[in-house]
CSV table of C-alpha atoms and ligand atoms in Angstrom, one decimal:
chain,number,residue,atom,x,y,z
J,9,MET,CA,-18.2,-18.1,-12.6
J,10,ASN,CA,-15.0,-19.8,-11.5
J,11,VAL,CA,-12.0,-17.4,-11.2
J,12,ILE,CA,-8.3,-18.2,-10.4
J,13,VAL,CA,-6.3,-15.5,-8.6
J,14,ALA,CA,-2.5,-15.9,-8.7
J,15,GLY,CA,-1.0,-14.2,-5.6
J,16,ALA,CA,-2.3,-13.8,-2.1
J,17,GLY,CA,-0.8,-10.4,-1.2
J,18,ILE,CA,-3.2,-7.6,-0.2
J,19,ILE,CA,-4.2,-7.1,-3.9
J,20,GLY,CA,-5.0,-10.8,-4.6
J,21,CYS,CA,-6.9,-11.1,-1.3
J,22,ALA,CA,-8.9,-7.9,-1.9
J,23,VAL,CA,-9.7,-9.0,-5.5
J,24,ALA,CA,-10.7,-12.5,-4.4
J,25,TYR,CA,-12.9,-11.2,-1.5
J,26,GLU,CA,-14.7,-8.7,-3.9
J,27,LEU,CA,-15.3,-11.4,-6.6
J,28,ALA,CA,-16.6,-13.9,-4.0
J,29,SER,CA,-18.9,-11.2,-2.5
J,30,ARG,CA,-20.5,-10.9,-5.9
J,31,GLY,CA,-21.0,-14.6,-6.2
J,32,ALA,CA,-17.9,-15.9,-8.0
J,33,ARG,CA,-16.2,-19.2,-7.0
J,34,VAL,CA,-12.7,-18.1,-6.4
J,35,ARG,CA,-9.4,-20.1,-5.9
J,36,VAL,CA,-6.4,-18.1,-4.8
J,37,ILE,CA,-3.0,-19.7,-5.3
J,38,ASP,CA,0.2,-18.6,-3.6
J,39,PRO,CA,3.3,-20.8,-2.8
J,40,ARG,CA,3.9,-18.8,0.4
J,41,GLY,CA,0.4,-18.4,1.7
J,42,PRO,CA,-1.4,-15.1,2.2
J,43,GLY,CA,0.3,-11.8,3.0
J,44,GLN,CA,3.9,-13.0,2.9
J,45,GLY,CA,5.2,-10.8,0.0
J,46,ALA,CA,5.5,-7.0,0.0
J,47,THR,CA,2.3,-6.7,2.0
J,48,ARG,CA,4.0,-8.0,5.1
J,49,ALA,CA,6.4,-5.1,5.1
J,50,SER,CA,3.9,-2.4,4.3
J,51,ALA,CA,3.5,0.6,6.6
J,52,GLY,CA,-0.2,0.8,5.5
J,53,VAL,CA,-0.1,4.6,5.2
J,54,LEU,CA,-3.1,5.9,3.3
J,55,ALA,CA,-1.8,9.2,2.0
J,56,PRO,CA,-2.6,10.0,-1.7
J,57,TYR,CA,-1.9,13.7,-1.2
J,58,ILE,CA,1.7,12.9,-0.2
J,59,GLU,CA,2.4,9.9,-2.4
J,60,GLY,CA,0.4,11.0,-5.5
J,61,HIS,CA,3.5,12.0,-7.5
J,62,SER,CA,1.6,12.2,-10.8
J,63,ASP,CA,-1.9,13.4,-11.6
J,64,ALA,CA,-2.9,9.8,-12.5
J,65,LEU,CA,-1.6,8.3,-9.3
J,66,LEU,CA,-3.2,11.1,-7.3
J,67,LYS,CA,-6.6,10.4,-8.9
J,68,LEU,CA,-6.3,6.6,-8.3
J,69,GLY,CA,-5.2,7.1,-4.7
J,70,ALA,CA,-7.8,9.7,-3.8
J,71,CYS,CA,-10.5,7.6,-5.4
J,72,SER,CA,-9.4,4.5,-3.5
J,73,LEU,CA,-9.2,6.4,-0.2
J,74,GLY,CA,-12.8,7.4,-0.7
J,75,TYR,CA,-13.8,3.7,-0.7
J,76,TYR,CA,-11.7,2.8,2.4
J,77,ASP,CA,-14.3,3.4,5.2
J,78,SER,CA,-17.0,1.2,3.6
J,79,PHE,CA,-14.5,-1.5,2.3
J,80,VAL,CA,-12.9,-2.0,5.7
J,81,ALA,CA,-16.4,-2.0,7.4
J,82,ARG,CA,-17.6,-4.7,5.0
J,83,VAL,CA,-14.4,-6.8,5.5
J,84,ALA,CA,-14.5,-6.5,9.3
J,85,ALA,CA,-18.2,-7.5,9.4
J,86,ASP,CA,-17.7,-10.5,7.1
J,87,ALA,CA,-14.5,-11.5,8.9
J,88,GLY,CA,-16.1,-11.1,12.3
J,89,ARG,CA,-13.2,-9.2,13.7
J,90,PRO,CA,-12.1,-5.5,13.9
J,91,VAL,CA,-9.3,-4.1,11.7
J,92,GLU,CA,-6.9,-1.5,13.0
J,93,TYR,CA,-7.7,1.4,10.7
J,94,ARG,CA,-7.4,5.1,11.7
J,95,ARG,CA,-8.0,8.3,9.7
J,96,ALA,CA,-6.3,10.6,12.2
J,97,GLY,CA,-4.4,12.4,9.4
J,98,THR,CA,-0.8,12.8,8.4
J,99,LEU,CA,1.6,15.5,9.6
J,100,GLU,CA,4.3,16.0,7.0
J,101,VAL,CA,7.3,17.8,8.6
J,102,ALA,CA,10.1,20.0,7.4
J,103,CYS,CA,13.6,20.2,9.0
J,104,SER,CA,15.2,22.8,6.6
J,105,ASP,CA,14.2,26.0,4.8
J,106,ALA,CA,14.1,24.1,1.5
J,107,GLU,CA,11.7,21.5,2.9
J,108,ALA,CA,9.6,24.2,4.5
J,109,SER,CA,9.2,25.9,1.1
J,110,GLU,CA,8.3,22.5,-0.4
J,111,LEU,CA,5.6,22.1,2.2
J,112,ALA,CA,4.3,25.6,1.5
J,113,ARG,CA,4.0,24.7,-2.3
J,114,ALA,CA,2.2,21.5,-1.4
J,115,ALA,CA,-0.2,23.5,0.7
J,116,GLU,CA,-0.9,25.8,-2.2
J,117,ARG,CA,-1.6,22.7,-4.4
J,118,LEU,CA,-4.0,21.3,-1.8
J,119,SER,CA,-5.8,24.7,-1.6
J,120,ARG,CA,-6.3,24.8,-5.4
J,121,ALA,CA,-7.7,21.2,-5.2
J,122,GLY,CA,-10.0,22.1,-2.4
J,123,VAL,CA,-8.4,19.5,0.0
J,124,ALA,CA,-8.6,20.3,3.7
J,125,HIS,CA,-5.2,21.0,5.3
J,126,SER,CA,-3.3,23.2,7.7
J,127,LEU,CA,0.2,24.7,7.2
J,128,LEU,CA,1.9,25.0,10.6
J,129,ASP,CA,5.1,26.5,12.0
J,130,GLY,CA,7.4,24.3,14.1
J,131,ASP,CA,5.9,25.2,17.5
J,132,ALA,CA,2.4,24.5,16.3
J,133,ALA,CA,3.5,21.2,14.9
J,134,ARG,CA,5.1,20.3,18.2
J,135,ARG,CA,1.9,21.3,20.1
J,136,LEU,CA,0.1,18.6,18.0
J,137,GLU,CA,3.0,16.1,18.4
J,138,PRO,CA,5.2,16.9,21.4
J,139,ALA,CA,7.6,14.1,20.5
J,140,LEU,CA,8.8,16.0,17.4
J,141,SER,CA,12.4,17.2,17.3
J,142,ARG,CA,13.3,20.9,17.8
J,143,ALA,CA,14.7,20.8,14.2
J,144,VAL,CA,11.1,20.6,12.8
J,145,SER,CA,10.4,24.1,11.4
J,146,ALA,CA,7.1,23.5,9.7
J,147,GLY,CA,4.3,21.0,9.3
J,148,LEU,CA,1.5,20.2,6.9
J,149,LEU,CA,-1.5,18.5,8.4
J,150,VAL,CA,-3.9,16.5,6.0
J,151,PRO,CA,-6.7,15.3,8.2
J,152,GLN,CA,-8.3,12.8,5.8
J,153,HIS,CA,-5.2,10.7,5.6
J,154,GLY,CA,-4.5,7.7,7.9
J,155,TYR,CA,-3.3,4.1,8.0
J,156,VAL,CA,-4.5,0.5,8.2
J,157,ALA,CA,-2.5,-2.3,9.8
J,158,ALA,CA,-1.7,-4.1,6.5
J,159,THR,CA,-1.1,-7.5,7.9
J,160,ALA,CA,-4.1,-7.5,10.1
J,161,PHE,CA,-6.2,-6.2,7.2
J,162,THR,CA,-4.9,-9.0,4.9
J,163,SER,CA,-5.8,-11.6,7.5
J,164,ALA,CA,-9.3,-10.2,7.8
J,165,LEU,CA,-9.6,-10.2,4.0
J,166,VAL,CA,-8.6,-13.9,4.0
J,167,ALA,CA,-11.2,-14.7,6.8
J,168,ALA,CA,-13.9,-12.7,5.1
J,169,ALA,CA,-13.1,-14.3,1.7
J,170,GLU,CA,-13.1,-17.8,3.2
J,171,ARG,CA,-16.5,-17.2,4.7
J,172,ARG,CA,-17.7,-16.4,1.2
J,173,GLY,CA,-16.3,-19.6,-0.1
J,174,VAL,CA,-12.8,-18.6,-1.4
J,175,VAL,CA,-10.3,-21.4,-1.4
J,176,PHE,CA,-6.6,-20.6,-0.7
J,177,ALA,CA,-4.1,-23.1,-2.0
J,178,ALA,CA,-0.4,-23.2,-1.3
J,179,ASP,CA,0.6,-23.7,-4.9
J,180,SER,CA,2.5,-21.8,-7.6
J,181,LEU,CA,1.2,-20.7,-11.0
J,182,ALA,CA,3.6,-21.3,-13.9
J,183,ARG,CA,3.4,-19.0,-16.9
J,184,VAL,CA,-0.3,-18.4,-17.8
J,185,ALA,CA,-1.5,-20.2,-20.8
J,186,GLN,CA,-5.0,-20.1,-22.3
J,187,SER,CA,-7.4,-21.1,-19.5
J,188,ALA,CA,-11.1,-22.0,-19.5
J,189,ASP,CA,-11.6,-19.9,-16.3
J,190,PRO,CA,-10.6,-16.2,-15.9
J,191,VAL,CA,-7.1,-15.8,-14.3
J,192,VAL,CA,-6.2,-12.7,-12.4
J,193,ILE,CA,-2.4,-12.1,-12.2
J,194,ALA,CA,-1.8,-10.5,-8.7
J,195,ALA,CA,1.7,-11.8,-8.0
J,196,GLY,CA,3.3,-8.4,-7.2
J,197,SER,CA,7.0,-8.3,-8.0
J,198,TRP,CA,6.8,-11.9,-9.4
J,199,SER,CA,4.1,-11.1,-11.9
J,200,SER,CA,6.5,-10.9,-14.8
J,201,ARG,CA,7.3,-14.6,-14.2
J,202,ILE,CA,3.8,-15.8,-14.8
J,203,ALA,CA,2.3,-13.2,-17.2
J,204,PRO,CA,1.7,-14.5,-20.8
J,205,SER,CA,4.2,-11.9,-22.0
J,206,PRO,CA,6.9,-10.5,-19.7
J,207,ALA,CA,5.3,-7.7,-17.6
J,208,PRO,CA,7.5,-4.7,-16.8
J,209,VAL,CA,7.3,-5.1,-13.1
J,210,ARG,CA,10.5,-5.1,-11.1
J,211,PRO,CA,11.2,-5.4,-7.3
J,212,ILE,CA,12.3,-2.4,-5.2
J,213,ARG,CA,13.3,-3.6,-1.8
J,214,GLY,CA,11.9,-1.7,1.3
J,215,GLN,CA,13.0,-2.2,4.9
J,216,LEU,CA,10.8,-1.2,7.7
J,217,LEU,CA,11.4,-1.2,11.5
J,218,HIS,CA,8.8,-2.1,14.1
J,219,LEU,CA,9.8,-0.4,17.4
J,220,VAL,CA,8.2,-0.9,20.8
J,221,PHE,CA,7.1,2.0,23.1
J,222,ASP,CA,5.2,1.7,26.4
J,223,HIS,CA,2.8,4.5,25.3
J,224,PRO,CA,2.2,5.8,21.8
J,225,PRO,CA,4.7,8.6,21.3
J,226,LEU,CA,2.7,10.1,18.4
J,227,THR,CA,-1.0,10.4,17.7
J,228,ARG,CA,-0.9,10.4,13.9
J,229,VAL,CA,1.4,9.4,11.0
J,230,VAL,CA,4.4,11.7,10.9
J,231,TRP,CA,6.1,12.0,7.5
J,232,GLY,CA,9.6,13.4,7.2
J,233,SER,CA,11.5,13.8,3.9
J,234,ARG,CA,13.7,10.8,4.8
J,235,ALA,CA,11.5,8.7,7.1
J,236,TYR,CA,8.0,8.3,8.2
J,237,LEU,CA,6.6,7.0,11.5
J,238,VAL,CA,3.3,5.2,12.0
J,239,PRO,CA,2.0,4.9,15.6
J,240,TRP,CA,-0.1,1.8,16.2
J,241,GLU,CA,-2.8,1.6,18.9
J,242,ASP,CA,-0.6,-0.8,21.0
J,243,GLY,CA,2.0,1.9,21.4
J,244,SER,CA,4.4,0.4,18.9
J,245,VAL,CA,5.7,2.5,15.9
J,246,LEU,CA,6.6,1.5,12.3
J,247,VAL,CA,9.5,3.4,10.8
J,248,GLY,CA,9.9,3.3,7.1
J,249,ALA,CA,11.4,2.9,4.7
J,250,THR,CA,14.4,2.2,2.5
J,251,SER,CA,14.1,2.0,-1.2
J,252,GLU,CA,16.7,-0.2,-2.9
J,253,ASP,CA,17.1,-1.6,-6.4
J,254,VAL,CA,18.7,-5.0,-5.5
J,255,GLY,CA,16.6,-7.6,-7.4
J,256,PHE,CA,14.8,-10.4,-5.6
J,257,ASP,CA,16.8,-10.1,-2.4
J,258,GLU,CA,14.5,-10.0,0.7
J,259,ARG,CA,17.2,-9.8,3.4
J,260,ALA,CA,17.4,-7.1,6.0
J,261,THR,CA,20.7,-5.2,6.2
J,262,GLU,CA,22.5,-3.6,9.1
J,263,GLU,CA,23.0,-0.5,6.9
J,264,GLY,CA,19.3,-0.3,6.3
J,265,VAL,CA,18.4,-0.5,9.9
J,266,THR,CA,21.1,2.0,11.1
J,267,ASP,CA,20.1,4.4,8.4
J,268,LEU,CA,16.4,4.3,9.2
J,269,LEU,CA,17.0,4.8,12.9
J,270,ALA,CA,19.1,7.8,12.2
J,271,ARG,CA,16.6,9.3,9.8
J,272,ALA,CA,13.7,8.7,12.2
J,273,THR,CA,15.6,10.0,15.2
J,274,ALA,CA,16.1,13.3,13.4
J,275,VAL,CA,12.3,13.7,13.3
J,276,ALA,CA,11.5,12.2,16.7
J,277,PRO,CA,14.4,11.8,19.1
J,278,ALA,CA,12.7,9.2,21.4
J,279,VAL,CA,13.1,6.7,18.6
J,280,ALA,CA,16.8,6.3,19.5
J,281,GLY,CA,16.0,4.4,22.8
J,282,ALA,CA,13.1,2.3,21.6
J,283,PRO,CA,13.6,-1.5,21.5
J,284,LEU,CA,13.4,-3.1,18.1
J,285,ARG,CA,10.7,-5.7,17.7
J,286,GLU,CA,11.3,-6.7,14.1
J,287,VAL,CA,12.7,-5.6,10.8
J,288,ARG,CA,10.3,-6.2,7.9
J,289,VAL,CA,11.4,-6.5,4.4
J,290,GLY,CA,9.4,-6.5,1.2
J,291,LEU,CA,9.8,-6.1,-2.6
J,292,ARG,CA,7.6,-3.3,-3.9
J,293,PRO,CA,6.3,-4.2,-7.4
J,294,ALA,CA,7.4,-1.2,-9.5
J,295,THR,CA,6.5,-0.3,-13.1
J,296,SER,CA,8.4,2.3,-15.2
J,297,ASP,CA,5.7,4.9,-14.9
J,298,GLU,CA,5.0,4.1,-11.2
J,299,LEU,CA,1.3,3.4,-12.0
J,300,PRO,CA,-0.3,0.0,-11.4
J,301,ILE,CA,-1.3,-2.4,-14.2
J,302,ILE,CA,-5.0,-3.2,-13.8
J,303,GLY,CA,-7.3,-4.5,-16.5
J,304,ALA,CA,-7.8,-7.1,-19.2
J,305,SER,CA,-4.9,-8.5,-21.1
J,306,SER,CA,-4.9,-7.2,-24.7
J,307,THR,CA,-3.1,-10.4,-25.8
J,308,MET,CA,-4.8,-13.3,-24.1
J,309,ARG,CA,-8.6,-13.5,-23.5
J,310,GLY,CA,-9.6,-14.3,-20.0
J,311,VAL,CA,-6.4,-13.0,-18.4
J,312,TYR,CA,-6.5,-9.9,-16.1
J,313,TYR,CA,-3.8,-7.9,-14.4
J,314,ALA,CA,-3.9,-6.5,-10.9
J,315,THR,CA,-0.2,-5.7,-10.2
J,316,GLY,CA,2.5,-3.1,-10.2
J,317,HIS,CA,1.2,-1.2,-7.3
J,318,TYR,CA,4.7,-0.2,-6.2
J,319,ARG,CA,4.5,2.1,-3.1
J,320,ASN,CA,0.7,2.3,-2.9
J,321,GLY,CA,-0.7,-1.2,-3.0
J,322,VAL,CA,-2.4,-1.0,0.4
J,323,LEU,CA,-4.0,2.4,-0.5
J,324,LEU,CA,-5.1,1.1,-3.9
J,325,ALA,CA,-6.5,-2.3,-2.7
J,326,PRO,CA,-10.2,-1.3,-2.5
J,327,LEU,CA,-10.3,0.5,-5.8
J,328,THR,CA,-8.4,-2.4,-7.5
J,329,ALA,CA,-10.7,-5.0,-6.1
J,330,LEU,CA,-13.8,-3.1,-7.3
J,331,MET,CA,-12.4,-2.4,-10.7
J,332,VAL,CA,-11.3,-6.0,-11.3
J,333,ALA,CA,-14.6,-7.4,-10.1
J,334,ASP,CA,-16.6,-5.0,-12.3
J,335,LEU,CA,-14.5,-6.1,-15.3
J,336,VAL,CA,-14.3,-9.8,-14.8
J,337,LEU,CA,-17.9,-10.4,-13.8
J,338,ASP,CA,-19.8,-7.7,-15.8
J,339,GLY,CA,-17.3,-6.5,-18.5
J,340,ARG,CA,-17.8,-3.0,-17.0
J,341,GLU,CA,-14.8,-0.6,-17.1
J,342,ARG,CA,-14.7,2.1,-14.4
J,343,ALA,CA,-13.3,5.4,-15.7
J,344,GLU,CA,-10.2,5.1,-13.4
J,345,LEU,CA,-9.3,1.9,-15.3
J,346,ALA,CA,-8.1,4.1,-18.2
J,347,LEU,CA,-5.2,5.3,-16.0
J,348,ALA,CA,-3.8,1.8,-15.5
J,349,ARG,CA,-4.5,-0.2,-18.6
J,350,PRO,CA,-2.1,-3.2,-19.4
J,351,ASP,CA,-2.0,-2.3,-23.1
J,352,ARG,CA,0.2,0.8,-22.4
J,353,PHE,CA,3.0,-1.8,-22.0
J,354,GLY,CA,1.8,-4.0,-24.8
J,355,LEU,CA,0.3,-6.5,-22.3
K,20,FAD,C1,8.7,-1.2,3.3
K,20,FAD,C2,7.4,-1.0,2.5
K,20,FAD,C3,6.5,0.0,3.0
K,20,FAD,C4,5.3,0.2,2.3
K,20,FAD,N1,4.4,1.1,2.7
K,20,FAD,C5,3.3,1.3,2.1
K,20,FAD,C6,2.3,2.2,2.6
K,20,FAD,O1,2.5,2.8,3.6
K,20,FAD,N2,1.1,2.3,1.9
K,20,FAD,C7,0.8,1.6,0.8
K,20,FAD,O2,-0.2,1.8,0.2
K,20,FAD,N3,1.7,0.7,0.3
K,20,FAD,C8,2.9,0.5,0.9
K,20,FAD,N4,3.9,-0.3,0.4
K,20,FAD,C9,3.6,-1.0,-0.9
K,20,FAD,C10,2.7,-2.2,-0.7
K,20,FAD,O3,3.1,-3.0,0.4
K,20,FAD,C11,2.6,-3.0,-2.0
K,20,FAD,O4,2.3,-2.2,-3.1
K,20,FAD,C12,1.6,-4.1,-1.9
K,20,FAD,O5,1.9,-4.9,-0.7
K,20,FAD,C13,1.6,-5.0,-3.1
K,20,FAD,O6,0.7,-6.0,-2.9
K,20,FAD,P1,0.6,-7.3,-3.9
K,20,FAD,O7,-0.5,-8.1,-3.4
K,20,FAD,O8,0.5,-6.8,-5.3
K,20,FAD,O9,2.1,-7.9,-3.8
K,20,FAD,P2,2.7,-8.9,-2.7
K,20,FAD,O10,2.2,-8.6,-1.3
K,20,FAD,O11,4.1,-9.0,-2.9
K,20,FAD,O12,2.0,-10.3,-3.0
K,20,FAD,C14,2.4,-11.0,-4.2
K,20,FAD,C15,2.2,-12.5,-3.9
K,20,FAD,O13,2.4,-13.3,-5.1
K,20,FAD,C16,2.9,-14.5,-4.7
K,20,FAD,N5,3.5,-15.2,-5.8
K,20,FAD,C17,4.8,-15.1,-6.4
K,20,FAD,N6,4.9,-16.0,-7.4
K,20,FAD,C18,3.7,-16.6,-7.5
K,20,FAD,C19,3.3,-17.6,-8.5
K,20,FAD,N7,4.1,-18.1,-9.4
K,20,FAD,N8,2.0,-18.1,-8.3
K,20,FAD,C20,1.2,-17.6,-7.4
K,20,FAD,N9,1.6,-16.6,-6.5
K,20,FAD,C21,2.8,-16.1,-6.6
K,20,FAD,C22,3.9,-14.1,-3.6
K,20,FAD,O14,4.2,-15.3,-2.8
K,20,FAD,C23,3.2,-13.0,-2.9
K,20,FAD,O15,2.5,-13.5,-1.7
K,20,FAD,C24,5.0,-0.6,1.1
K,20,FAD,C25,5.9,-1.6,0.7
K,20,FAD,C26,7.1,-1.8,1.4
K,20,FAD,C27,8.1,-2.9,1.0
């Protein structure tokens, strides 16, 4: 079967890789080339028990996290290169009584759900992560969380997909009309411009800092109420992220950078003196219910959606790829697809 995938962010690349792994002939088109949209700015945090703000999102995120080990292993083997991916946990921290109470409530929810975690006081949190500020009064450790270096993962997906015959073309898809071959709309924030009927996906800008350290100041992802820090193996740290409703504007701002530095310094004071390597900016593809749009179009045969992943596109990439490949190649609907159907928006 021939399949066209519109968009080469992490979602389009993961979908293309999975389709080709199962024998499809896939062409991916993207005017910018792979990984240059929101994916480029992503912190790559894999944390459904922090980011799962609704039952449906939590279910999708937890399910996708369950596929991560095997998906990354397959991609790395097919690409012939390792991918920076660590499941060393997240440490969510509180710097006020109100935040500490919120962490205690989150710990109760995790207990009820049977998810492994530890609720710590400030000193215990600092024993785990000595770089934390004295202002940290509590911490919630979720060991199964982690991160993947999103850009490196996307490059590996491209290499693995190419080895399985996927062709990447620097081209742009206009609005989708009836096509002989299946078309997967995976154009992130730009999806509404190419979908057969206007898709309710809008851009929410995020700015992220890449700071340089000689030695990793942290051993795991640290998540504060106003900033998170992701320590990479090379010692550098990602600090995220702003959330701004400014349309299709992908520029960094001085205010964004200053604000992020102040928020991160409150959690880990060493951030203040670290050189800035880069500011990354991306447009998160947001839907009104903050759930992705995945599945077959209800208005045009042969058109499929894999978009609207908002804050969790990296986390949800494996599950999205598996669900779309099942659907396009075998007409099979996984149970989780019911949580993300396009027809809830009349698509
Ligand atoms: C600052 C920031 C931090 C984030 N942190 C995390 C995180 O920690 N964990 C997590 O899971 N998620 C995170 N996200 C969200 C995640 O990055 C996105 O959900 C994900 O990258 C969306 O991927 P995508 O492939 O759908 O979109 P994109 O990466 O935006 O890719 C869409 C592609 O479509 C292309 N395109 C546009 N128009 C057309 C056209 N007409 N034809 C063909 N192609 C077209 C674009 O060029 C682009 O390459 C973060 C996002 C930001 C901005």
